[in-house]
Short mmCIF file of C-alpha atoms in Angstrom, two decimals:
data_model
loop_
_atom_site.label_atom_id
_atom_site.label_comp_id
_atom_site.label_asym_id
_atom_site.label_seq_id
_atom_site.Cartn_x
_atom_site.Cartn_y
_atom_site.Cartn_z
CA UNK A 276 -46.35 63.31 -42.52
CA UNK A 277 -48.47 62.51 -39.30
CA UNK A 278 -47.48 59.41 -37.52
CA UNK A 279 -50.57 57.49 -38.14
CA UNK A 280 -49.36 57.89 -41.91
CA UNK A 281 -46.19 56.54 -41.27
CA UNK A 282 -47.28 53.19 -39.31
CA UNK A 283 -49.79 52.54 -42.42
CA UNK A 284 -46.94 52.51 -44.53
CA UNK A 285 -44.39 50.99 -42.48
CA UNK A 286 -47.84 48.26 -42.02
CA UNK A 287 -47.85 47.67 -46.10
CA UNK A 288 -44.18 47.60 -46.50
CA UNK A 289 -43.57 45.38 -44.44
CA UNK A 290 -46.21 43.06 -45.73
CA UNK A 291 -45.07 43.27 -49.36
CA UNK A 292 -41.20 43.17 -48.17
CA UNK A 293 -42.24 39.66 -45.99
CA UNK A 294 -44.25 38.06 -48.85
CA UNK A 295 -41.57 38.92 -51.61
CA UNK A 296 -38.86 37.31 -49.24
CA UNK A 297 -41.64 34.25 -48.62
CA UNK A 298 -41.86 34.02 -52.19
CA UNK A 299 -37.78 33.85 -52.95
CA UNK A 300 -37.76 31.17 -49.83
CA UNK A 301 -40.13 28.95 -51.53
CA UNK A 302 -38.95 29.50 -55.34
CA UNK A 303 -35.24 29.24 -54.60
CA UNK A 304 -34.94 31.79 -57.79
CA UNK A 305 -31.76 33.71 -56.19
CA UNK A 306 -30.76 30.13 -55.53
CA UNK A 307 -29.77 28.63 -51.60
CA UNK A 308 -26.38 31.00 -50.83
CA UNK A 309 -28.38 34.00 -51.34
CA UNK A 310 -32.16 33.00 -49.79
CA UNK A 311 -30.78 31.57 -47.16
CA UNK A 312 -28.45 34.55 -46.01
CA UNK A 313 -31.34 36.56 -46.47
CA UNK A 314 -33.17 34.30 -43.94
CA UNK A 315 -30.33 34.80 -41.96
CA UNK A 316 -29.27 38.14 -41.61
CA UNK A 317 -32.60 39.58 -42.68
CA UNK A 318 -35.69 37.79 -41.68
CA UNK A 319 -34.10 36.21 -38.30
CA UNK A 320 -31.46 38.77 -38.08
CA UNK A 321 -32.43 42.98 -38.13
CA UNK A 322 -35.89 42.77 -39.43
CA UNK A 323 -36.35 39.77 -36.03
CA UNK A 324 -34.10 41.90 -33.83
CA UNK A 325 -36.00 45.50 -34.79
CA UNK A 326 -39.32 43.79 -34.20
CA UNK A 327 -37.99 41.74 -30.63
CA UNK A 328 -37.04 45.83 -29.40
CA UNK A 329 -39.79 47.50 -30.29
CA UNK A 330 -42.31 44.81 -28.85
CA UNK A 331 -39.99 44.98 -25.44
CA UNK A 332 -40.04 48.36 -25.01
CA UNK A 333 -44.00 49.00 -25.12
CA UNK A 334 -44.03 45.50 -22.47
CA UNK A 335 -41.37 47.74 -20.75
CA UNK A 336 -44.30 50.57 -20.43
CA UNK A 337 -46.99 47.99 -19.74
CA UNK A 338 -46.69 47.32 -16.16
CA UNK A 339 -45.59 51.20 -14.74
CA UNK A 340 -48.58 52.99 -17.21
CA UNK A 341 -51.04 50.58 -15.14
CA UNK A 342 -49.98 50.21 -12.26
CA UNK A 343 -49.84 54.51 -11.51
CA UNK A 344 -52.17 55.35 -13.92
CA UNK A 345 -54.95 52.71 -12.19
CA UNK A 346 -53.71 53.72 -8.58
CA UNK A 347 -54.52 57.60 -9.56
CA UNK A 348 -57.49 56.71 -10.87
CA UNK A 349 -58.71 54.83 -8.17
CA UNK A 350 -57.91 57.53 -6.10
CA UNK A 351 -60.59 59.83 -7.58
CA UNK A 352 -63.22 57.40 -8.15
CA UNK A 353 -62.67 56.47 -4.18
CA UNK A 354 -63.10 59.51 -2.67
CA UNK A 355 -66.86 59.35 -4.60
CA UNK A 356 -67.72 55.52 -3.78
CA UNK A 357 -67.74 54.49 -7.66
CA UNK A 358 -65.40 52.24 -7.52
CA UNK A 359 -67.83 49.13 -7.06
CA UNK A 360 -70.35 50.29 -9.62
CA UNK A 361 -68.26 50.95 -11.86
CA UNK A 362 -65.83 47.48 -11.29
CA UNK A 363 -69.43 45.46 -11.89
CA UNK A 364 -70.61 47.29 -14.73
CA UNK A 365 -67.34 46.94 -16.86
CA UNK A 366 -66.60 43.19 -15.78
CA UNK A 367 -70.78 42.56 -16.94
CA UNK A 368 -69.76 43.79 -19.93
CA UNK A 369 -66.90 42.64 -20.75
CA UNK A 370 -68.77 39.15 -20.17
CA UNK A 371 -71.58 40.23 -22.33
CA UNK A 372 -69.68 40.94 -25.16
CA UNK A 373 -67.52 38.11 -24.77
CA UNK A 374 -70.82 35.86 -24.61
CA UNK A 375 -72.12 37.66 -27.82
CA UNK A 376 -69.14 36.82 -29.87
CA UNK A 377 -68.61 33.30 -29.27
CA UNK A 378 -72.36 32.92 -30.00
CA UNK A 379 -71.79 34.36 -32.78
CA UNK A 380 -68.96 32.36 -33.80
CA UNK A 381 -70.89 29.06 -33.43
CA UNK A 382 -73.48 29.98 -35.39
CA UNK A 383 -71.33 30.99 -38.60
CA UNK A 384 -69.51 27.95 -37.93
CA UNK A 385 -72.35 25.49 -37.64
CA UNK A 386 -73.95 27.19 -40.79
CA UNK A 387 -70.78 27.36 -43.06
CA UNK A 388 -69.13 23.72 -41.57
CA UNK A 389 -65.54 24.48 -41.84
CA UNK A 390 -64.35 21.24 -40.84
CA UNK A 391 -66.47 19.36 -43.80
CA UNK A 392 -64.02 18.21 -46.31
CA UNK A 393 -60.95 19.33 -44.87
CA UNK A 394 -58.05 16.44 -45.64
CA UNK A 395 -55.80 14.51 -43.39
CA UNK A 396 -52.97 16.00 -44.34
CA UNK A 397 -53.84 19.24 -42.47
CA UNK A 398 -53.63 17.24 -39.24
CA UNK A 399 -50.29 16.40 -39.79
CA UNK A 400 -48.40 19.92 -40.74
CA UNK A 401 -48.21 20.12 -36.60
CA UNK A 402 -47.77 16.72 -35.72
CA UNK A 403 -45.34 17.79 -33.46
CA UNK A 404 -47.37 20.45 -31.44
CA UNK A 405 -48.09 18.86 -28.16
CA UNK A 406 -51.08 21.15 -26.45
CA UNK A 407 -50.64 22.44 -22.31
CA UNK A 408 -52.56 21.05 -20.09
CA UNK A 409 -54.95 23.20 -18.88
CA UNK A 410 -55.59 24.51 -15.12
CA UNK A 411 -58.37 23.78 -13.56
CA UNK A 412 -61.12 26.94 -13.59
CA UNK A 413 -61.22 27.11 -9.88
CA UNK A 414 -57.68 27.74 -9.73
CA UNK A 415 -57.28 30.33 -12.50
CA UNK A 416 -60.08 32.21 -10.41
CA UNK A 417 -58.03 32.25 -7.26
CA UNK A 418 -54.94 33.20 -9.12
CA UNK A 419 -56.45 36.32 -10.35
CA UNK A 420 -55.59 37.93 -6.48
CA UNK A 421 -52.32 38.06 -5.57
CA UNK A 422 -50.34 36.89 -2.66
CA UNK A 423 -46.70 38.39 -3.57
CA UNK A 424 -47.62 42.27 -5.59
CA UNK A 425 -44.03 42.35 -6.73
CA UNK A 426 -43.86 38.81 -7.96
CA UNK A 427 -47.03 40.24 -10.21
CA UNK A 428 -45.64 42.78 -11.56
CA UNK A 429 -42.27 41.12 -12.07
CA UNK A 430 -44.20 38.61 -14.07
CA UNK A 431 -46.45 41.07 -15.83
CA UNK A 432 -49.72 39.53 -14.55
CA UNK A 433 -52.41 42.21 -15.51
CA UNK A 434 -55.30 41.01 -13.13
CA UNK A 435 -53.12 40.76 -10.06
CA UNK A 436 -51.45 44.29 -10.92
CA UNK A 437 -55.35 45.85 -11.09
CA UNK A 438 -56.16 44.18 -8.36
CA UNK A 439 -53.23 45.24 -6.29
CA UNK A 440 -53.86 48.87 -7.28
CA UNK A 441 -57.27 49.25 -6.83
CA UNK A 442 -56.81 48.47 -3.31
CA UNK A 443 -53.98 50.99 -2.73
CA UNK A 444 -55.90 53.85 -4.40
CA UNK A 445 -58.71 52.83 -2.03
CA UNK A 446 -56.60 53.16 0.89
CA UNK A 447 -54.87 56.45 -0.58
CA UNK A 448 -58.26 58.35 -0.47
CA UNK A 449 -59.01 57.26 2.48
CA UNK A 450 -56.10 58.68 4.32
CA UNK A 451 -56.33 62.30 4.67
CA UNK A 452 -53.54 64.91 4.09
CA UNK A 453 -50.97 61.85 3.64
CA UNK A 454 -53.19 59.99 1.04
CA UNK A 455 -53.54 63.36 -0.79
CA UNK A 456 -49.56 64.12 -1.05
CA UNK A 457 -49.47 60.51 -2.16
CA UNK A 458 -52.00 61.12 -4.44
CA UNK A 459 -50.15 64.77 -6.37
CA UNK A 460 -47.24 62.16 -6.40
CA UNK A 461 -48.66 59.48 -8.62
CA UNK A 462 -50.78 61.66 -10.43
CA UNK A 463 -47.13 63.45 -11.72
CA UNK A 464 -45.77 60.18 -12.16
CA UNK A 465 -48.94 59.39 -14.28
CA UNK A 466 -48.04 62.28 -17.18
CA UNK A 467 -44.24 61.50 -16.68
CA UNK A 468 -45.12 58.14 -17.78
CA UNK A 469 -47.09 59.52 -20.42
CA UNK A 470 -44.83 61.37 -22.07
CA UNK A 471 -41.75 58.15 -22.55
CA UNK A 472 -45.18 56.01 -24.15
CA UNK A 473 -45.09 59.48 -26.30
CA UNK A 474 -41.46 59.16 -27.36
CA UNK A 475 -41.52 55.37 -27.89
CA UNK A 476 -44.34 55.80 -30.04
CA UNK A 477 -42.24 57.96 -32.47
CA UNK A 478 -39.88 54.55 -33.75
CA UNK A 479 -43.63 52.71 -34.18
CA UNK A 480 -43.51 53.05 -37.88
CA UNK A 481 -40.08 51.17 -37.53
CA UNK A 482 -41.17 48.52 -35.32
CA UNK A 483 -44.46 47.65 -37.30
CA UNK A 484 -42.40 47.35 -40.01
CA UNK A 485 -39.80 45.37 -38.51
CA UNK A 486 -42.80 43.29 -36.97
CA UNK A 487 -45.11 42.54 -40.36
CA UNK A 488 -42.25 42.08 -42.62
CA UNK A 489 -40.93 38.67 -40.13
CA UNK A 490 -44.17 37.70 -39.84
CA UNK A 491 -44.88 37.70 -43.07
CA UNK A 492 -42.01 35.99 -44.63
CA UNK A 493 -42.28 33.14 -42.43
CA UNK A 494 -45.75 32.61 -42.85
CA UNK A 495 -46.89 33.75 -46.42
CA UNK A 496 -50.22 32.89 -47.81
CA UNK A 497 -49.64 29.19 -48.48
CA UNK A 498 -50.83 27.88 -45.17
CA UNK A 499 -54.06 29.48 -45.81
CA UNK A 500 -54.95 26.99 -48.76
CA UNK A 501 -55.88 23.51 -46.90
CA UNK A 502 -57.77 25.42 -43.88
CA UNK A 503 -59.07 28.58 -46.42
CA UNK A 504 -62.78 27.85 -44.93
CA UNK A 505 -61.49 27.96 -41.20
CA UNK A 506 -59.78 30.82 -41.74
CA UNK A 507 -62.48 32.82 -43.86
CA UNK A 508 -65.03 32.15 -41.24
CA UNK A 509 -63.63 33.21 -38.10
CA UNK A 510 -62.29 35.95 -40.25
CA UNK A 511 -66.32 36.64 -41.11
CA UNK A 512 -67.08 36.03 -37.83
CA UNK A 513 -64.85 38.88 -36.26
CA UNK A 514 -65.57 41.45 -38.70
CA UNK A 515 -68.85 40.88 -37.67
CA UNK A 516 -68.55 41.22 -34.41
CA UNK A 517 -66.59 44.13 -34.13
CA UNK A 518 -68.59 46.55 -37.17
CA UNK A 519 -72.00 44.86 -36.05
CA UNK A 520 -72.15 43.84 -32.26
CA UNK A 521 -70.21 46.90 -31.04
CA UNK A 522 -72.06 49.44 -32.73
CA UNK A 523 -75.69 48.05 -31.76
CA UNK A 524 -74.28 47.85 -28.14
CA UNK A 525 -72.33 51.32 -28.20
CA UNK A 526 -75.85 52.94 -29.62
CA UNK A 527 -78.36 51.24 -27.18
CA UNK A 528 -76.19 51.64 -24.20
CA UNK A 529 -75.14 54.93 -24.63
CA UNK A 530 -76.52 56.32 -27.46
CA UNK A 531 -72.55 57.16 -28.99
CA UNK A 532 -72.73 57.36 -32.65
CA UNK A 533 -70.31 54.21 -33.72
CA UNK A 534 -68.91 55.73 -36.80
CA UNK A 535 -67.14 58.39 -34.74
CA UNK A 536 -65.48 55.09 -32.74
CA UNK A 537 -64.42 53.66 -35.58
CA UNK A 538 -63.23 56.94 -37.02
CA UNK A 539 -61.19 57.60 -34.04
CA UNK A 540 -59.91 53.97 -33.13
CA UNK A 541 -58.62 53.16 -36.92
CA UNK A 542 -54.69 54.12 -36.32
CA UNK A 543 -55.11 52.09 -32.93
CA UNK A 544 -56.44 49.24 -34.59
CA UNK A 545 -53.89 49.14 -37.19
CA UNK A 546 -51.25 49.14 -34.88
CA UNK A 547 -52.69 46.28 -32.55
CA UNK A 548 -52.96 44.81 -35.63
CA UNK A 549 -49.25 44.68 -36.23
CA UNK A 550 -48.21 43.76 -32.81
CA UNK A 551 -50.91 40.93 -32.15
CA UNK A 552 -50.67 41.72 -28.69
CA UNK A 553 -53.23 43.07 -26.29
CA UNK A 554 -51.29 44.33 -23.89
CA UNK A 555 -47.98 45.72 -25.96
CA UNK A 556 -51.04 48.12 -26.88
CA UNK A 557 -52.48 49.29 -23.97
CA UNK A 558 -49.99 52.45 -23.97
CA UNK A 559 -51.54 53.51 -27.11
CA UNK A 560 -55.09 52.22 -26.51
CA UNK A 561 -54.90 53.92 -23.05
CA UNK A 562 -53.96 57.16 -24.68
CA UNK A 563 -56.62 57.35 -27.85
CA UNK A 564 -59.60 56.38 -25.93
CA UNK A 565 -59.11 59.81 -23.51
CA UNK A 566 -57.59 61.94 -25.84
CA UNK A 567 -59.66 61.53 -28.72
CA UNK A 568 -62.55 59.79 -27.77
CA UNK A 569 -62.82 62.44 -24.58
CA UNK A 570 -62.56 59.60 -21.42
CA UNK A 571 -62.16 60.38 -18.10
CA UNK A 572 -58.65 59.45 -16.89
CA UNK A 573 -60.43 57.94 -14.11
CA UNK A 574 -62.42 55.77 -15.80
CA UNK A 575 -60.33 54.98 -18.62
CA UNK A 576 -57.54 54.03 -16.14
CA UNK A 577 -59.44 51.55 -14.91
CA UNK A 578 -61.35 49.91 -18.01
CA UNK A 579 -58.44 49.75 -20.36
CA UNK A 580 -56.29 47.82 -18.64
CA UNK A 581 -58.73 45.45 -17.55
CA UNK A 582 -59.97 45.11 -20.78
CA UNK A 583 -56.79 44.28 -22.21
CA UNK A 584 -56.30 41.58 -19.91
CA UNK A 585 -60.30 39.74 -19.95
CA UNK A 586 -61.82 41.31 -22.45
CA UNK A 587 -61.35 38.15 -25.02
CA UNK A 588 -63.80 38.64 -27.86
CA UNK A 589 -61.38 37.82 -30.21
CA UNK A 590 -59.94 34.35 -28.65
CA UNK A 591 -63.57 33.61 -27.95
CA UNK A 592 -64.71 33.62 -31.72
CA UNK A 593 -61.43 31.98 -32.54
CA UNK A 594 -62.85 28.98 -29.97
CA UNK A 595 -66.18 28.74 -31.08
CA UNK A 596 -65.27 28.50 -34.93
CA UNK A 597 -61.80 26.34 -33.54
CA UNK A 598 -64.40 23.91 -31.58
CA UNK A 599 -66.83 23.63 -34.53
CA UNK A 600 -64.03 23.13 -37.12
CA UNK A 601 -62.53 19.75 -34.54
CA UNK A 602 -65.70 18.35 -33.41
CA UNK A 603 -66.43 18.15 -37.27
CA UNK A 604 -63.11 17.58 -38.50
CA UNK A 605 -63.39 14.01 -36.28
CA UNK A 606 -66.89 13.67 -36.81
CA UNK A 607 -67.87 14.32 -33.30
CA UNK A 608 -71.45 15.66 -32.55
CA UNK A 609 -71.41 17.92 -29.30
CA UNK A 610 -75.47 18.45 -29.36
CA UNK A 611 -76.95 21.57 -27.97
CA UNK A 612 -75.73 21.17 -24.25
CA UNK A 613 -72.15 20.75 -25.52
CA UNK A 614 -72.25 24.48 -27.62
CA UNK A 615 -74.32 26.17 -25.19
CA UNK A 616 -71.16 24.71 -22.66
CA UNK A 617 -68.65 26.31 -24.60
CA UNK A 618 -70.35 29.51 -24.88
CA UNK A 619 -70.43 29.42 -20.62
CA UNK A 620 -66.56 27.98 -20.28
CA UNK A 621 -64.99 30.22 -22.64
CA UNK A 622 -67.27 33.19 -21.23
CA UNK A 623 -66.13 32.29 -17.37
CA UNK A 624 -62.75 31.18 -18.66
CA UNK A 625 -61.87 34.76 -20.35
CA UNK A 626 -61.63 36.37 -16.89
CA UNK A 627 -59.66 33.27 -14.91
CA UNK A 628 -56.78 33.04 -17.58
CA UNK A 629 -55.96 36.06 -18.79
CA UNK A 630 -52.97 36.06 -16.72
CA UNK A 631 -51.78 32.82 -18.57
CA UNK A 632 -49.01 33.12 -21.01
CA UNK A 633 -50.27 31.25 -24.28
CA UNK A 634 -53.46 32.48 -23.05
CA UNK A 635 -55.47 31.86 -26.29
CA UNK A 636 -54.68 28.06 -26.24
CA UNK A 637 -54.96 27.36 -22.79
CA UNK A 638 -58.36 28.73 -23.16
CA UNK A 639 -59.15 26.75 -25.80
CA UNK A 640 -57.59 23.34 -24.73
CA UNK A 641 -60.30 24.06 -21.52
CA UNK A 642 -62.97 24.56 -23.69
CA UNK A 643 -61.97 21.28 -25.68
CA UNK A 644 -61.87 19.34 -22.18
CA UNK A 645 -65.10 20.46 -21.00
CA UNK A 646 -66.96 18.82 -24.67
CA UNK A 647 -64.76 16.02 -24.84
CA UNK A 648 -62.79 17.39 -27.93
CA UNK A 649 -59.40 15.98 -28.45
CA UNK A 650 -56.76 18.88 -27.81
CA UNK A 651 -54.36 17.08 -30.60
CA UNK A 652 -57.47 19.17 -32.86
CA UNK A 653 -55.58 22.05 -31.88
CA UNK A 654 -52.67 21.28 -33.86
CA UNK A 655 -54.98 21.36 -36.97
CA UNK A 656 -55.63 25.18 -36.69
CA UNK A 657 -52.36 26.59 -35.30
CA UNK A 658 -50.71 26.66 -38.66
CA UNK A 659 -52.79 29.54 -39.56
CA UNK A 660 -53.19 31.11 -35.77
CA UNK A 661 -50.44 33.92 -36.07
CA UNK A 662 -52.23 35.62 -38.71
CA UNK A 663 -55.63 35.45 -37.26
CA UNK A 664 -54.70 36.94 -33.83
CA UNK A 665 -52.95 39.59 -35.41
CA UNK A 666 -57.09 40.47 -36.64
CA UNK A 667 -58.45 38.91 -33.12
CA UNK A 668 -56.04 41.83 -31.26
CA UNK A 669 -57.84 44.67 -33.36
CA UNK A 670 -60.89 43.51 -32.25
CA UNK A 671 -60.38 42.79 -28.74
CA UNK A 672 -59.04 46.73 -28.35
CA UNK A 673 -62.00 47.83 -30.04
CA UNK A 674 -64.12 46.67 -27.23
CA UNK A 675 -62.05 47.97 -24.81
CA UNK A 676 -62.83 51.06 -26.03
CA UNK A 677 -66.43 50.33 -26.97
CA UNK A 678 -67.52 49.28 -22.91
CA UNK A 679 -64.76 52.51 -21.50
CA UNK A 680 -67.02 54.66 -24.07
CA UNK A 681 -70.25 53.23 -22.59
CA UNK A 682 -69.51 53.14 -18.80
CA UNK A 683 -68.12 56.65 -19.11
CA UNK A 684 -71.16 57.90 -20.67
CA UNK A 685 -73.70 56.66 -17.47
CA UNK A 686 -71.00 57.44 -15.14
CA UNK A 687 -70.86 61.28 -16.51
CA UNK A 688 -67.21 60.94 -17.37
CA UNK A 689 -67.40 61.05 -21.11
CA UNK A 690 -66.54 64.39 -22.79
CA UNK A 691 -68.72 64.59 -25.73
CA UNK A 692 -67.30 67.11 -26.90
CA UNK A 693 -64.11 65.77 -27.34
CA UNK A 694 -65.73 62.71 -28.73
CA UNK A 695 -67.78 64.14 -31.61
CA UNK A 696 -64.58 66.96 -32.55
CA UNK A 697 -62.89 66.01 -35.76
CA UNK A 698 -60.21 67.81 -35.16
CA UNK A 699 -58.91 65.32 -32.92
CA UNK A 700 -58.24 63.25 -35.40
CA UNK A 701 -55.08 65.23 -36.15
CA UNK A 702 -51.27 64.11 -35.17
CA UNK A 703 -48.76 66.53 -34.66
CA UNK A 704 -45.76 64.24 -35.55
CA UNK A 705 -43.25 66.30 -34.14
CA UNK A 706 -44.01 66.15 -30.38
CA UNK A 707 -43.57 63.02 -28.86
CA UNK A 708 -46.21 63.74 -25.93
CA UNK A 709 -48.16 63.18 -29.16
CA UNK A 710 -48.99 59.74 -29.42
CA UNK A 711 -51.37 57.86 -31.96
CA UNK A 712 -54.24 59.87 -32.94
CA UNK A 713 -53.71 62.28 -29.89
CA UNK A 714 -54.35 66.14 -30.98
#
């Protein structure tokens, strides 16, 4: 059984195993002893302890798989003066397609008014939730280069990391013999790295179960009922998005048929999916869009990462429906200016915080500021916010893949071949170098 196989079913087990236990929470049937020493030793004890490990030890490959990976491939793109073209054209379209999908998600919210009729009650479920303030934009800009490179990747902060290591592969290439013994060195370290996201990537069916199957029985289906029209829309609104908006911009810009994408990114998606977290997947993300979708290391080294980190097409729908959904929930008309201010905040915003734990809120509770919105709104939605960014995650890798696709095809780093070559769908399950979808 290929390991793609596996995480699907360890994916619906553990949804069915979390909404059965849901279900015994809320009906009592086994009576209290025995639900709640399920919730106990099952949902808070091995299934929330499997879950916690698994989630740490792909964070555990986050910051080394960038850090060398970027530096080698900054090294190559150096030594041929690419390195600026190629940092403008991904960040321009990371910040197109972030711009397209919060359109988007205004306009399916302003058509469909999810806010219209939804009861008081729903504002009090989080009562307590008290929302962050939010940093100014001006400082999250600065933040994004760092002062202390160790502190950065002590912390985990993506932008500061890139940033960091695009500079030292600059200076590696431009060093002569030295840079080049440097460069054999992290270029080694590179497919050692590799090959532990390879053997993690073997207990993945585990962890996704592990993951899905706590989720699940904490959350059930029941919050969906009072905000069912909030939920279905930004739902609508990122399906959308990533079937429609990629595939017209991965055909114009590089003329990439999207179905092979799709084809080729499923077992990816799936397991974003389950881990809701951008960068727990870059490992895996990193490692499907060369392998099967036939991008240069180079390029890819560069694009994932920082995708991972600003590419926010998900949070951004999740703001424009979330901003709708409060402006009408308090009866609050923004006007024009006030949506076409969102669409630039959360746009801008998408790069400055993206090193911001809670990133999704903080963006919002800026975007709320900027309108005049109160941020208590935010306690309206949040009920229902695990399970959407488990479907926001899936999206947002989708895109990374999308804009590493298109800027490797007009940089000349895309192997078509590769690409187009069904037989790299395969997974040989039995060597770990082997990783999601890899041949």
């Amino acid at each position: 059984m290929g390991l793609t196989t596996k995480i699907l079913l360890g994916m619906i087990a553990g949804i069915l195993l979390g909404c059965l236990f849901n279900f015994l929470n809320m009906s009592q049937l086994l009576g209290e002893g025995i639900t709640s020493a399920i919730n106990l030793y099952l949902t808070e004890g091995l299934l929330d302890i499997i879950g916690r490990i698994f989630i740490a030890s792909l964070k555990l490959m986050v910051v080394p798989l960038v850090l060398v990976s970027l530096i080698s491939g900054a090294c190559a793109l150096s030594e041929g003066s690419r390195i600026g073209p190629l940092a403008g054209k991904t960040v321009l379209l990371y910040m197109l397609t972030t711009a397209i999908a919060i359109t988007l998600a205004l306009c399916l919210a302003l058509i469909f008014q999810p806010g219209v009729g939804v009861s008081e009650a729903a504002a009090t479920v989080n009562s307590s939730f008290q929302p962050k303030e939010s940093p100014p934009l001006s400082e999250v800009l600065v933040n994004i280069f760092p002062t202390n490179p160790v502190a950065a990747m002590a912390e985990g902060n993506m932008l500061q990391i890139i940033v960091f290591a695009l500079l030292m592969g600059y200076a590696i290439s431009r060093c002569g013999e030295p840079g080049q013994r440097i460069a054999a060195f992290f270029n080694d370290l590179n497919t050692v790295v590799l090959r532990m996201v390879g053997v993690l990537m073997v207990f993945a069916p585990y962890g996704v179960f592990a993951l899905l199957a706590k989720t699940f029985a904490d959350l059930g289906f029941s919050g969906l009922l009072q905000l069912g029209k909030y939920f279905l829309v930004v739902l609508c609104a990122l399906l959308l998005h990533a079937l429609g908006a990629y595939s017209i911009l991965l055909k114009l810009l590089s003329g990439l048929n999207p179905l092979e994408l799709f084809k080729k990114m499923w077992s990816t998606m799936v397991f974003a999916f389950s881990t809701a977290s951008s960068a727990a997947t870059i490992p895996v993300t990193l490692s499907t869009v060369e392998k099967r979708l036939g991008v240069d290391n180079k390029i890819a080294a560069f694009t994932v990462p920082l995708g991972a980190t600003i590419n926010m097409d998900g949070t951004a729908i999740m703001q424009g429906v979330a901003t709708v959904f409060i402006a009408q929930f308090y009866g609050i008309d923004i006007g024009l200016t006030g949506y076409l201010t969102v669409i630039l905040t959360a746009t801008l915003a998408s790069i400055g915080t993206a090193g911001v734990p809670g990133v999704g809120l903080i963006m919002l509770g800026m975007v709320l500021q900027q309108v005049g919105l109160p941020l208590e709104g935010i306690a309206i939605i949040i009920g229902v916010d695990r399970l959407l960014d488990m479907v926001r995650t899936a999206v947002n890798i989708t895109g990374d893949a999308v804009v590493s696709s298109v800027v490797a095809k007009s940089e000349g780093a895309l192997n078509e071949e590769v690409y187009y070559d069904s037989n790299y769908n395969s997974v040989n399950a039995n060597d770990p170098q082997s990783t999601i979808g890899a041949h």
